[in-house]
Coordinates of C-alpha atoms in Angstrom, one line a residue:
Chain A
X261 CA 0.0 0.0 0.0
X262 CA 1.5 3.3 -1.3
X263 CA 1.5 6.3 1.3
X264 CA -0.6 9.6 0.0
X265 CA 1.4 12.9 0.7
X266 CA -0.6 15.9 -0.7
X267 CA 1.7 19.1 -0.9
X268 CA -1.4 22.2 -0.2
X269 CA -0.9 25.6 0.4
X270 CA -4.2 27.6 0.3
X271 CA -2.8 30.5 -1.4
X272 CA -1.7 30.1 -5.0
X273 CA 1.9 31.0 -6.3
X274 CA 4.0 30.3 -3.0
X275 CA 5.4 26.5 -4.3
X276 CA 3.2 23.5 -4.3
X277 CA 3.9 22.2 -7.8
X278 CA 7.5 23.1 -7.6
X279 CA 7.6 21.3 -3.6
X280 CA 5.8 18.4 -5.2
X281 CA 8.4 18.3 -8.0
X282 CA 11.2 17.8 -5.9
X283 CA 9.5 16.0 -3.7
X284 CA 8.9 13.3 -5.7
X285 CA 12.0 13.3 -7.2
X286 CA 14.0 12.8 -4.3
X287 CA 11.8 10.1 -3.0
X288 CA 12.4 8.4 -6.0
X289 CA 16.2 9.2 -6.3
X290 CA 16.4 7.0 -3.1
X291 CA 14.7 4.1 -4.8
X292 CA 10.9 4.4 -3.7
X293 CA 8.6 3.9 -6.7
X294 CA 6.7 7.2 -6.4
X295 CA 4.0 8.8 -8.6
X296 CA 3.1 12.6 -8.5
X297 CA -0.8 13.3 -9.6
X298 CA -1.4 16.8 -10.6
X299 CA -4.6 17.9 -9.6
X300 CA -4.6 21.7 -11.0
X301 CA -7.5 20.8 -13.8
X302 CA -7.5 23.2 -16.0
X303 CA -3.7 25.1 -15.0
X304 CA -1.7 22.3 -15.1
X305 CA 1.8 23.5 -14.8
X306 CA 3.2 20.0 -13.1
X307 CA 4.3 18.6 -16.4
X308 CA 6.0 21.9 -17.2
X309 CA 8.2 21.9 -14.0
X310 CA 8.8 18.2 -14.5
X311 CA 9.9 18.5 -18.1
X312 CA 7.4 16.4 -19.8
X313 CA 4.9 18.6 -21.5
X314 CA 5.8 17.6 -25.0
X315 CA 4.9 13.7 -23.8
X316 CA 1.4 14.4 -22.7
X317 CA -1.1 12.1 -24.5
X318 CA -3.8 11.2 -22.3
X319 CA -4.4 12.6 -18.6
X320 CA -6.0 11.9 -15.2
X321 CA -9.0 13.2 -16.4
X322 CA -8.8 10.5 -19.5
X323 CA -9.0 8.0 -17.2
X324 CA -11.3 8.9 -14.5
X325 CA -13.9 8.8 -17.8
X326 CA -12.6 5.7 -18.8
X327 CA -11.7 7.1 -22.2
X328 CA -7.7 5.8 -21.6
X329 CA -6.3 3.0 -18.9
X330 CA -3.9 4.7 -16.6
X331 CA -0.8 2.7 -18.1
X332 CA -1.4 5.1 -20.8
X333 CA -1.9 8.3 -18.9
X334 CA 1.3 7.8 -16.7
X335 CA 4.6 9.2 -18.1
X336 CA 7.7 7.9 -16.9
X337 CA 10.4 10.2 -16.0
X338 CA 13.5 10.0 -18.2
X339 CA 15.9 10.9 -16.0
X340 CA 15.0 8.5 -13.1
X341 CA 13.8 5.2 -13.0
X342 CA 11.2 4.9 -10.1
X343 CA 9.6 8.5 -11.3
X344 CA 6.5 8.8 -13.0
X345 CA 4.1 11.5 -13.5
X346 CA 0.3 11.7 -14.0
X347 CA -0.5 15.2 -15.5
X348 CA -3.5 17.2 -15.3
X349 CA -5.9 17.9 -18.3
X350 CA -5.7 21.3 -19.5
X351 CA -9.1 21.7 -21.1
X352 CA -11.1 20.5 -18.8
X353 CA -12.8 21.6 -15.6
X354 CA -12.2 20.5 -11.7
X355 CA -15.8 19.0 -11.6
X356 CA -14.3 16.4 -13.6
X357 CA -12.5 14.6 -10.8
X358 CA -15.3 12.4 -9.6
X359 CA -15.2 11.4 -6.4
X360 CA -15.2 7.8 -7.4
X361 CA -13.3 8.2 -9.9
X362 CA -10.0 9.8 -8.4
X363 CA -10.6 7.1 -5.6
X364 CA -10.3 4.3 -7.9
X365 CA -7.0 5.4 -9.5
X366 CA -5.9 6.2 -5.9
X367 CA -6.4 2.7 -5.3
X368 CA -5.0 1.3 -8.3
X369 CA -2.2 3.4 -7.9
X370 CA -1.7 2.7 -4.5
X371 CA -1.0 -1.7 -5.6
X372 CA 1.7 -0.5 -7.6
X373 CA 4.1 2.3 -5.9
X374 CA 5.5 3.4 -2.4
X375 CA 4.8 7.0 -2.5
X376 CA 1.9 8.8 -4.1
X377 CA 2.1 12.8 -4.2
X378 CA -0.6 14.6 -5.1
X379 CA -0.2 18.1 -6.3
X380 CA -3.2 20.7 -4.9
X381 CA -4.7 23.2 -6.8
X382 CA -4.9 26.9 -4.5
X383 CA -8.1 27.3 -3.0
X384 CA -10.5 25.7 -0.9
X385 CA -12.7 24.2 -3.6
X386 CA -13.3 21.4 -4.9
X387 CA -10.1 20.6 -6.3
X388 CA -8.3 21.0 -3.5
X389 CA -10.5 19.0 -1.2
X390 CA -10.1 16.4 -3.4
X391 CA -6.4 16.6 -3.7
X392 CA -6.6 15.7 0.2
X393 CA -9.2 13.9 0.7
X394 CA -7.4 10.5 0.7
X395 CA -3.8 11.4 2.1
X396 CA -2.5 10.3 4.9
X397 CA 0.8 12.9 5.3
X398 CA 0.3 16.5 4.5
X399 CA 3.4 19.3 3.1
X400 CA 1.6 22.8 3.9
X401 CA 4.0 25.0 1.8
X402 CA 3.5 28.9 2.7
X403 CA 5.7 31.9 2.5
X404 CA 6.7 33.4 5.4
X405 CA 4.3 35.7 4.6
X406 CA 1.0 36.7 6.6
X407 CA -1.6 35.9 3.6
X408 CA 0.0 33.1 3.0
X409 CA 0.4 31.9 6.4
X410 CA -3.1 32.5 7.0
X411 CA -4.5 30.7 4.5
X412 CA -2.2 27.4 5.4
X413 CA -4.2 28.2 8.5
X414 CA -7.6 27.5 6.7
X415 CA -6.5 25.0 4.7
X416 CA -5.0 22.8 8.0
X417 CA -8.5 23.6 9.2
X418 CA -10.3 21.9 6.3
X419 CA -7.3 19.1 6.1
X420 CA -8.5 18.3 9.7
X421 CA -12.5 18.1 8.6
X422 CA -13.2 17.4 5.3
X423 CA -10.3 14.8 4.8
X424 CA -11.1 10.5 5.1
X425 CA -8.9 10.2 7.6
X426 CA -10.8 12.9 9.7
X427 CA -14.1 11.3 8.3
X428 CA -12.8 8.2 10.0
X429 CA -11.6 10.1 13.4
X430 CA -8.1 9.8 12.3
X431 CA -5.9 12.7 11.5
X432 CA -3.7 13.3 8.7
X433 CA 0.1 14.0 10.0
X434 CA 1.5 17.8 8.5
X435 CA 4.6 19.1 7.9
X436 CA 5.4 22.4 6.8
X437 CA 7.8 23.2 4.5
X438 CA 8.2 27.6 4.1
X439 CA 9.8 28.3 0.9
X440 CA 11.0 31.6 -0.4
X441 CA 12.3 32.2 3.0
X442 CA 15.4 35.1 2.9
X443 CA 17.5 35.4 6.3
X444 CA 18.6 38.7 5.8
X445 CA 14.9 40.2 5.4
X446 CA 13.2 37.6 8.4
X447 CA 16.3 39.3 10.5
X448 CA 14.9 43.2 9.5
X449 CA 11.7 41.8 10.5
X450 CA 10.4 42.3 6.6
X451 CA 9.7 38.4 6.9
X452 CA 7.8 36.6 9.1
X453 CA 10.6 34.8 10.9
X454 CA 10.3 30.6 11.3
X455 CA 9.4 30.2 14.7
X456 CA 6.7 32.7 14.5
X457 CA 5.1 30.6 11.7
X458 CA 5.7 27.1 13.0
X459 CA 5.5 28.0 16.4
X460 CA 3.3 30.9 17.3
X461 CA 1.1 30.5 14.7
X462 CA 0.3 27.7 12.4
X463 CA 1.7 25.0 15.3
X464 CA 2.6 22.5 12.7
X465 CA 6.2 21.0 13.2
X466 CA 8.8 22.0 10.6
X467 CA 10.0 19.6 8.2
X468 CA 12.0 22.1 6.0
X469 CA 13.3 25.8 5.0
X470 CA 13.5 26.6 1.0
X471 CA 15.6 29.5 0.9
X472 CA 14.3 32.0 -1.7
X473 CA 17.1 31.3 -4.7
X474 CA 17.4 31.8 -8.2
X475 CA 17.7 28.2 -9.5
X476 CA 14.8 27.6 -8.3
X477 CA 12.6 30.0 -11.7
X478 CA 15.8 28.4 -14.0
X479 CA 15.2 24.8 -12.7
X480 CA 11.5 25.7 -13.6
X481 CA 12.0 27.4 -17.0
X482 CA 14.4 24.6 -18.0
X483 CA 11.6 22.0 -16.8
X484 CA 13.9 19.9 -14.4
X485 CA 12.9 19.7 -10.2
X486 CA 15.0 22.0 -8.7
X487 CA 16.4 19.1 -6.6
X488 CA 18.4 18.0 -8.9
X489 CA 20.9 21.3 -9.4
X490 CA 22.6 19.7 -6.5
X491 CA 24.7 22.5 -6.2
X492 CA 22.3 25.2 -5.4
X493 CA 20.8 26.0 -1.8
X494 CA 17.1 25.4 -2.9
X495 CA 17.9 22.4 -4.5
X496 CA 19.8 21.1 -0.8
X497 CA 17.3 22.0 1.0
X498 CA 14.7 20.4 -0.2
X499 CA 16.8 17.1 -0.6
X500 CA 16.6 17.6 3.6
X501 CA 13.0 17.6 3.3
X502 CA 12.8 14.4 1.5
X503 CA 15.7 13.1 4.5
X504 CA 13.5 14.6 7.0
X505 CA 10.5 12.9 6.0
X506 CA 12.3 9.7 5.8
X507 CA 13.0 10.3 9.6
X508 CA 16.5 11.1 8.7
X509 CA 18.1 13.8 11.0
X510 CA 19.5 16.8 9.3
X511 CA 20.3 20.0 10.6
X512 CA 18.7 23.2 9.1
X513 CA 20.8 25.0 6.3
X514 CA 20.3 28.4 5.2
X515 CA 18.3 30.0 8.0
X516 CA 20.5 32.4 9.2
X517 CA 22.3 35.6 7.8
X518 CA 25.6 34.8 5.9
X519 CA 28.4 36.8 7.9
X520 CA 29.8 38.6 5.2
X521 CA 33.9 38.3 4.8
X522 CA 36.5 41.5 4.8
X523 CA 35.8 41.5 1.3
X524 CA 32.3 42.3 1.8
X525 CA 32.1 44.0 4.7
X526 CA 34.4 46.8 2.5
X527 CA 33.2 46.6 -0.7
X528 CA 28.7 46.1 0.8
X529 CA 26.9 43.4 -0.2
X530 CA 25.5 43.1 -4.0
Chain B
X208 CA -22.9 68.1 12.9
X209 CA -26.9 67.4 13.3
X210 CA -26.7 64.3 15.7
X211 CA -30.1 64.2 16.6
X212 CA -30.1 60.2 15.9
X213 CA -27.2 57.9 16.5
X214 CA -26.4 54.4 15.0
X215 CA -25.0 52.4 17.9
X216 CA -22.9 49.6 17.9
X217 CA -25.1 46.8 19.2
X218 CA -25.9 43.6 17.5
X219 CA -29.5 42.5 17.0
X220 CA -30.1 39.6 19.9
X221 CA -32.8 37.8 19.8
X222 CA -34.7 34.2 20.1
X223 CA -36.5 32.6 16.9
X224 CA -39.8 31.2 17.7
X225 CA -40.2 28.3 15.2
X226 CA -43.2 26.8 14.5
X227 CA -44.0 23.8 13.2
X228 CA -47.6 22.8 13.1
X229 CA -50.5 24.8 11.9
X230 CA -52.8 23.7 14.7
X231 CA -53.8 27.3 16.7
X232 CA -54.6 24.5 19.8
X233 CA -51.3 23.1 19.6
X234 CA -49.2 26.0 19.0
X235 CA -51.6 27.6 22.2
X236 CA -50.5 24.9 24.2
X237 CA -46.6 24.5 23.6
X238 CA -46.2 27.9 23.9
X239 CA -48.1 28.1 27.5
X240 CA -45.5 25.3 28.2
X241 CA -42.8 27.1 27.7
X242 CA -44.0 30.2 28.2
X243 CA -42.1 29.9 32.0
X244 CA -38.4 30.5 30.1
X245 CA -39.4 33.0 28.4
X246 CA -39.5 36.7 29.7
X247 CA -42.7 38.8 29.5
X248 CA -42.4 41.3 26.4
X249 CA -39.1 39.1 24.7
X250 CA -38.1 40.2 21.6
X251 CA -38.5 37.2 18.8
X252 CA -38.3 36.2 15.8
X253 CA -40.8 33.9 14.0
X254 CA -40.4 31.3 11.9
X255 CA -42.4 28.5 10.6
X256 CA -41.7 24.7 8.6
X257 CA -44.9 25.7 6.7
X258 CA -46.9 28.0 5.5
X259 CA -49.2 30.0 8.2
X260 CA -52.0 33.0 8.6
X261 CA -49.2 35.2 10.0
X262 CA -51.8 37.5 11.3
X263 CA -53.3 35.1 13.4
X264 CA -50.1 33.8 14.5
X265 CA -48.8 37.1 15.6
X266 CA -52.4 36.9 17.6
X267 CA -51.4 34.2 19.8
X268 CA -47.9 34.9 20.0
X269 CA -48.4 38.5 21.8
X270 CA -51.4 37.3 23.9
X271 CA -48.6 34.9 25.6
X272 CA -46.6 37.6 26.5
X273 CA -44.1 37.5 23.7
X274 CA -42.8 40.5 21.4
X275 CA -42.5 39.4 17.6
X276 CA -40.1 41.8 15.6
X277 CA -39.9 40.2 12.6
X278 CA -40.2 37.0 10.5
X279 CA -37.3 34.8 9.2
X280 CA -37.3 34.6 5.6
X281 CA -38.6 31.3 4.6
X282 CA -42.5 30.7 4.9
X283 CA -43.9 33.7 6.5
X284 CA -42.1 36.6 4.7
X285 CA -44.5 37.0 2.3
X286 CA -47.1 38.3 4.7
X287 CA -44.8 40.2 7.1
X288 CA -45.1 43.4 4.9
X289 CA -48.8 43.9 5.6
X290 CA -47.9 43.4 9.4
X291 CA -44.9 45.8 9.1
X292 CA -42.3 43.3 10.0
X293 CA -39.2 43.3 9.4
X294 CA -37.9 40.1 7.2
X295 CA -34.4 38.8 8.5
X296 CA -32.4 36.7 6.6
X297 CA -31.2 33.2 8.5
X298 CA -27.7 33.0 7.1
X299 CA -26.3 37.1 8.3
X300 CA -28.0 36.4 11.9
X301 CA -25.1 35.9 14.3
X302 CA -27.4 34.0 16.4
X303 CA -29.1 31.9 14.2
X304 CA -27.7 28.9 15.9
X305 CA -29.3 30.2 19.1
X306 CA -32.9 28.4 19.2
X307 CA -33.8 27.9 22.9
X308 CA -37.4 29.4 23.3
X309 CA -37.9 27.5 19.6
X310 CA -41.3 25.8 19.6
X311 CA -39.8 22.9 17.4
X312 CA -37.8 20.2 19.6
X313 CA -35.1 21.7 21.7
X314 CA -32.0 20.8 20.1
X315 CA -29.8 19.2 22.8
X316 CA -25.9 20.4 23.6
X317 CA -25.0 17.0 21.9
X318 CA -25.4 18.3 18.6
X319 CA -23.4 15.5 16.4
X320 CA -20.1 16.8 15.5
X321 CA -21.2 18.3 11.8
X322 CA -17.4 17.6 10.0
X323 CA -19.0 18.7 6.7
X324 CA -19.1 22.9 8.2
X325 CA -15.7 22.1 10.0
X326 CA -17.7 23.0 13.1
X327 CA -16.8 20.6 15.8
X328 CA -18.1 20.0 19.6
X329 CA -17.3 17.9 22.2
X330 CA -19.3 16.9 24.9
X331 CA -19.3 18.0 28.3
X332 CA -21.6 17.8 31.9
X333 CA -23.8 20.7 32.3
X334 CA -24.3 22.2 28.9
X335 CA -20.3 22.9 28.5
X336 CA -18.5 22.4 25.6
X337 CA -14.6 21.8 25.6
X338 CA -12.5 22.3 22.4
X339 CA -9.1 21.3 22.3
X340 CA -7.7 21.9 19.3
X341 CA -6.1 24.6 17.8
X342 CA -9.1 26.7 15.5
X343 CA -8.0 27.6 12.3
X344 CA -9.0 30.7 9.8
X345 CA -12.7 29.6 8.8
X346 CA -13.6 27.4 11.6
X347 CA -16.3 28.0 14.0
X348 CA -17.1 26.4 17.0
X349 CA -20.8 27.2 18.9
X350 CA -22.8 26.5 22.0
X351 CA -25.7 27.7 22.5
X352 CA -26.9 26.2 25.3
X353 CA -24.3 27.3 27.9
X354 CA -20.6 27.6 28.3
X355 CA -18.1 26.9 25.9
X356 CA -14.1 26.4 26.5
X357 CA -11.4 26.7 24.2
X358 CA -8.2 25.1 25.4
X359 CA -5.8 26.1 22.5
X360 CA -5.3 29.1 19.8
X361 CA -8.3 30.5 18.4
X362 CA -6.7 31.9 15.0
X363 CA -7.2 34.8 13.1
X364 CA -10.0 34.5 10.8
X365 CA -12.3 31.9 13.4
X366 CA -15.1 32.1 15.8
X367 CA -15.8 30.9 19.0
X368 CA -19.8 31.4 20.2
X369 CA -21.2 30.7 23.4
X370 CA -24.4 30.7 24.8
X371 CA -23.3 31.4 28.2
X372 CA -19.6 32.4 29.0
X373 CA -16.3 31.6 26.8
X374 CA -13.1 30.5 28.5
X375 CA -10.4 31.1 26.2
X376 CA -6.7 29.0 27.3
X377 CA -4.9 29.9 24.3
X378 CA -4.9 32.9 22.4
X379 CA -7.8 34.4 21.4
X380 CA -7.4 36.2 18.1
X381 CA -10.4 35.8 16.0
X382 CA -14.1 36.7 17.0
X383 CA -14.8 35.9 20.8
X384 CA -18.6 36.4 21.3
X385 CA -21.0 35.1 24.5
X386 CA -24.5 35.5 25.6
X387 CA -25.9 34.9 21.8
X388 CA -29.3 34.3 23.7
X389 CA -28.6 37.7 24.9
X390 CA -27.7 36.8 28.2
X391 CA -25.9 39.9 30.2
X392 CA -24.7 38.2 32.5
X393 CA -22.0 36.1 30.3
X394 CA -17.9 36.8 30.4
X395 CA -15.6 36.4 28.1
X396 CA -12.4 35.4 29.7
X397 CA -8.9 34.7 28.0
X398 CA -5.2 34.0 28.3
X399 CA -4.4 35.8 25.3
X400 CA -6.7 38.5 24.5
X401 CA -6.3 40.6 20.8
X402 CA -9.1 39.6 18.9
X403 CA -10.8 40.9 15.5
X404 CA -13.7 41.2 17.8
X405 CA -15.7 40.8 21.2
X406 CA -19.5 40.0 21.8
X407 CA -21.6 40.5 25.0
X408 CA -25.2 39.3 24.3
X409 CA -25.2 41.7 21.2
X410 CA -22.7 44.5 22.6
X411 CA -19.8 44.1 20.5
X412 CA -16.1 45.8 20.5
X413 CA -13.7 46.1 17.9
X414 CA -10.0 45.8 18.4
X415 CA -9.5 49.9 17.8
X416 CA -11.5 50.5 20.8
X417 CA -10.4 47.5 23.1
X418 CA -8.5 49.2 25.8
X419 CA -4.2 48.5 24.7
X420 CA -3.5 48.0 28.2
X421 CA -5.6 44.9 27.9
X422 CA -4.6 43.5 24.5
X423 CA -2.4 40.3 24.5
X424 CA -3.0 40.2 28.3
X425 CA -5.1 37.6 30.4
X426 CA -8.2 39.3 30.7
X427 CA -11.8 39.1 31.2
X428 CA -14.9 41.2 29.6
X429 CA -18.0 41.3 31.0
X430 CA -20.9 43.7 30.4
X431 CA -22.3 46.3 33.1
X432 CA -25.9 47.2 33.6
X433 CA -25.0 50.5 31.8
X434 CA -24.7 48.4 28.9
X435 CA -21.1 49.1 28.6
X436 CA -18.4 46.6 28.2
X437 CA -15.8 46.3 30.7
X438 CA -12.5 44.7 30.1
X439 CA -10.6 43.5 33.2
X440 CA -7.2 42.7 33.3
X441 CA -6.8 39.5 35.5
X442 CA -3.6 40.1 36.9
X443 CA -4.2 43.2 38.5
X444 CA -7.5 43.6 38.2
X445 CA -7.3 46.8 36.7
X446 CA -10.7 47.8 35.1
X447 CA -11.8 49.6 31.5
X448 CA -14.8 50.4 30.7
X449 CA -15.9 51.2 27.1
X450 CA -18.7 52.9 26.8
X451 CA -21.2 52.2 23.2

């Protein structure tokens, strides 16, 4: 039986489908067969960040209506064996995930691979409820930002209500993961700082810190999870996400203002 | 400035008066039942299941003592017009959950928890509810029918409602509002206090007004005779009074 990990947000723009990218990715990278589902009908962008646009020929929607089998939906990632991707249809609506229907290729996924990430729409409708509704882990991805921190609030409240575990008086376990997150600015108090948003206010333990970094919109642009330029911060970090949610200790990177050398404490900072 | 009127800041508080048959000897008869809880000249609302001669409702309704000011929309609102009543819609009430002098069945304080509305209870002895988790932006937890107790956070963007008094242990941050029924005599009282806003049967505060010496202080608001609300801050006991 595969695990469900939806990556949700509330607010739109802050990181799900890039999260859920490298997510995957890096649970696959360490040999789990894993399968990310993009639920954004209608704005898919999944198969964009993942690279495989140009190899979309039949999507989830395709075979929740039974008009393809879901061999033929999934796409399997060239770069790493255990990857695969299920994309989102671009043409039609959200009222097109059926209940049953997602359920059913929850379940036959779920006989085949270890991980199964699901990739929420923003919002509170209907897509994103059913992104959730069968996971049994949660990534609640906000900017340290205090829209976006408040809407991770209402969508933990709607995670803890409207999802089949909470239908079934079991809970669904969250992590949050705050991307975007810039030291410097959190230390001017520009930012909401990490323990204020973990802590104070959304009291969800911290599973990892995505500093705000350029690879990140070239990783996207170039359609390859961000994860894999192994080099950059963003692309570290979230590989301790993935460590972290493997129950792997790590400690936290990238949290804390550089202190700048002679060189730069002459010359300022650029 | 002309200020011979003044809007005020005080919530509508009232009880809806439901009705569910059409039979004037039944309606007669439960309403001298529970005519005992109900105080001579009370303010309500009426509403019915079906549809009713509002004129001779309103007839037995005031002969028992009781003060209709208006009809819920639904059934009657068609005829409240040509009784000058007021037609008040169910869903902007505030206490629309409140239904105690309600002709229909009482509902109990063990309302099933309704996971659908993300509006939760638990049950507790004596008409007291106790919450413990953390409520999120767009949750909203209510008892009517008597105390209610929050143990943890209640975010921004939330709303706890009691019938009676609200004990708040964690911070209270989104709307804190007691005595729906319009009881005067309920508290608010929390560990935490700077919320978007505070309710005393009907009497409500908003944060620009709430005294700062209070704010993110234990503290506890109550309501004087006066009508004005009082905020007390627990450790000291120092008192402010904000007048309407």
């Amino acid at each position: 039986m595969a695990k469900i990990v939806v990556v949700t947000s509330g607010k739109g723009g802050v990181g799900k489908t890039t999260t859920s990218a490298s997510f995957a990715t890096g649970l696959a990278k360490r040999g789990f067969k894993t399968v990310v589902i993009d639920f954004d009908v209608g704005l898919r962008n999944l198969d964009l960040i993942m690279g495989c646009e140009n190899r979309v020929v039949y999507d989830f929607v395709d075979v929740i209506t039974g008009q393809a089998r879901l061999s033929q939906a999934l796409i399997k990632d060239r770069a790493i064996d255990n990857l695969f991707i299920l994309p989102a249809s671009q043409t039609k609506d959200k009222d097109a995930l059926s209940d049953e229907g997602v359920a059913s290729v929850i379940e036959q996924l779920s006989a085949e691979f270890d991980y199964i990430v699901c990739d929420s729409p923003a919002g509170i409708e209907r897509g994103a409820i059913v992104a959730m509704y069968h996971a049994d882990e949660a990534l609640i991805v906000t900017n340290p930002e205090i829209s976006s921190v408040r809407d991770s609030d209402r969508i933990i409240g709607v995670l803890q209500s409207r999802s089949k575990r909470a239908e079934n008086g079991d809970s669904v376990r969250e992590h949050l993961v705050i991307t975007r997150f810039n030291p410097q600015r959190a230390e001017n108090k520009e930012m909401l700082s990490i323990d204020m948003i973990s802590k104070d206010i959304l009291k969800v333990p911290l599973i990892g810190v995505i500093p705000e970094c350029q690879s990140v919109l070239e990783a996207s642009n170039r359609g390859i999870p961000v994860i894999n330029y192994e080099q950059s911060e963003a692309g570290q970090a979230y590989d301790d996400v993935v460590a972290r949610f493997l129950n792997e200790e790590r400690p936290y990177r990238f949290i804390d203002v550089k202190k700048k050398g002679w060189f730069g404490r002459i010359f300022g900072d650029q | 400035m002309n200020e011979a009127v003044k809007f005020s800041g005080r919530m509508l508080s009232y009880s809806t008066l439901t009705v569910t048959s059409s039979e004037v000897s039944q309606i007669r008869l439960a309403l001298d039942e529970r005519q005992r809880v109900a105080a001579i000249n009370m303010p309500v609302v009426l509403d019915a299941t079906l549809k009713l001669h509002l004129g001779k409702l309103l007839a037995i309704v005031r002969d028992v003592g009781l003060n209709p000011i208006g009809v819920h929309e639904g059934h009657l609102a068609e005829q409240a017009p040509q009784y000058k009543l007021a037609v008040l819609s169910k869903s902007s009430s505030i206490s629309s959950g409140a239904k105690a002098q309600s002709v229909a069945p009482i509902e109990a304080a063990a309302r099933p928890a309704d996971k659908t509305t993300e509006t939760t209870q638990t049950q507790a002895p004596l008409g007291v509810v106790v919450h413990s988790g953390v409520m999120r932006s767009g949750q909203s937890v209510t008892n009517p029918d008597g105390d209610l107790v929050i143990l943890n956070d209640i975010n921004a963007g939330s709303e706890a409602i009691a019938g009676a008094s609200l004990h708040v242990y964690g911070r209270g941050l989104g709307r804190l509002i007691a005595g729906i029924d319009g009881n005067p005599d309920a508290s608010i009282y929390c560990m935490h206090l700077d919320p978007a806003l505070v309710s005393i049967a009907g009497v409500f505060c908003l944060p620009e007004d709430i005294p700062a010496d209070v704010l993110k202080q234990p503290a506890r608001i109550h309501l004087e005779k006066d009508g004005a609300l009082v905020f007390t801050q627990i450790h000291t006991g120092l008192q402010l009074k904000v007048n309407q």
